[in-house]
Amino acid sequence: PSAPAGTRLAMLRAAIADEPRFTVDDRELRRGGPSWTVLTLEELRSERGSQPIVVLDAMDAFAGLGGWHRAGELIRLAHIVVAMRPGTARPAEGLPAELLARHRCEDPGRLAAGPGGLVYMEGGTQLVDSSSTVRELVAAGRDPRYLMPEAARRIILAQGSYARTGDTKE
């Protein structure tokens, strides 16, 4: 089960509504054809000059970074903040391991000092759950309460996103 792009956008907007430091950018939904992260970062870099840009990713997604389109160029366009989850290990090889070896910083304050080029590991969350876990819970008819921002949860339940037919319940 999945949710339409417009619903996912609404969930994201709802999830960060109370966080003024975050911005939702819908250009990838408006772009025709394939939408690669590197293209979005190139556009943002062109618009924002030397303003710091940060890509937030979970460790499981970061570990697969080597398979992304033009992945080696991401670090010159932005900083990467990697959220650790319990039970996830740092990559031992490939592009992610290389980025950690060459670009890792221990002080998140350094991210504000330049436009990109650093990788910071954020160990804050103790939740094991990923977005796929939330989708699986909802598809099984279970409530994702406490695993995500409440505003986004309400949209998922109201729209029936990720639920199998007839399984939506609050």
XYZ file of C-alpha atoms in Angstrom, residues 6-108:
103
model
C 0.066 14.975 -2.582
C -0.858 13.089 0.591
C 2.801 12.460 1.422
C 3.467 16.180 0.917
C 0.582 17.069 3.249
C 1.938 14.649 5.875
C 5.373 16.219 5.674
C 3.986 19.736 5.966
C 1.893 18.696 8.966
C 4.825 16.924 10.594
C 7.051 20.004 10.557
C 4.403 22.698 11.011
C 5.649 23.528 14.512
C 9.340 23.523 13.550
C 10.277 26.873 11.964
C 13.815 25.693 11.113
C 12.506 23.161 8.568
C 11.252 23.915 5.073
C 9.254 21.732 2.722
C 10.264 22.045 -0.912
C 7.917 20.416 -3.419
C 10.049 20.910 -6.551
C 10.592 17.181 -6.986
C 6.843 16.670 -7.306
C 6.642 19.452 -9.882
C 9.643 18.255 -11.906
C 8.889 16.193 -14.990
C 10.705 12.906 -15.434
C 13.075 11.305 -12.957
C 13.787 13.404 -9.895
C 17.227 12.824 -8.467
C 18.427 14.271 -5.155
C 21.554 15.600 -6.834
C 19.439 17.660 -9.271
C 17.459 19.147 -6.409
C 20.646 20.005 -4.526
C 22.144 21.623 -7.627
C 19.054 23.816 -7.956
C 19.071 24.682 -4.260
C 22.785 25.471 -4.339
C 22.254 27.770 -7.325
C 19.409 29.558 -5.521
C 21.002 29.780 -2.093
C 24.632 30.466 -2.881
C 26.826 29.550 0.067
C 23.977 29.066 2.570
C 24.386 25.703 4.348
C 22.114 22.948 3.051
C 21.616 19.750 5.016
C 20.303 16.422 3.758
C 18.782 14.400 6.600
C 18.878 10.644 6.216
C 18.599 7.557 8.370
C 21.566 5.201 8.579
C 19.831 2.470 6.571
C 19.257 4.874 3.660
C 22.745 6.387 4.013
C 24.258 2.895 3.798
C 22.677 2.557 0.332
C 23.917 5.949 -0.850
C 26.357 4.379 -3.313
C 23.390 3.344 -5.471
C 22.011 6.879 -5.759
C 22.314 8.816 -9.041
C 25.619 10.796 -9.033
C 25.961 10.035 -5.316
C 29.593 11.134 -5.130
C 28.543 14.715 -5.911
C 26.130 15.101 -2.996
C 28.797 15.994 -0.429
C 30.027 19.007 -2.407
C 26.468 20.353 -2.592
C 25.310 19.822 0.992
C 26.090 18.491 4.426
C 24.679 15.080 5.287
C 23.234 14.390 8.722
C 22.750 10.696 9.393
C 20.270 9.625 12.059
C 21.364 6.510 13.840
C 18.821 3.912 14.861
C 19.360 1.145 17.386
C 20.659 -1.943 15.644
C 22.089 -0.144 12.617
C 25.792 -0.267 11.953
C 28.005 2.195 10.146
C 28.898 1.124 6.630
C 32.279 -0.574 6.479
C 32.823 -0.140 2.749
C 31.752 1.748 -0.334
C 30.888 5.412 -0.752
C 29.169 5.816 2.648
C 32.232 4.491 4.492
C 34.478 6.736 2.403
C 32.341 9.792 3.173
C 32.475 9.033 6.887
C 36.253 8.580 6.775
C 36.891 11.806 4.860
C 34.092 14.159 5.859
C 32.809 13.195 9.299
C 32.557 15.930 11.883
C 31.789 15.533 15.583
C 30.499 19.074 16.195
C 27.094 19.845 14.636
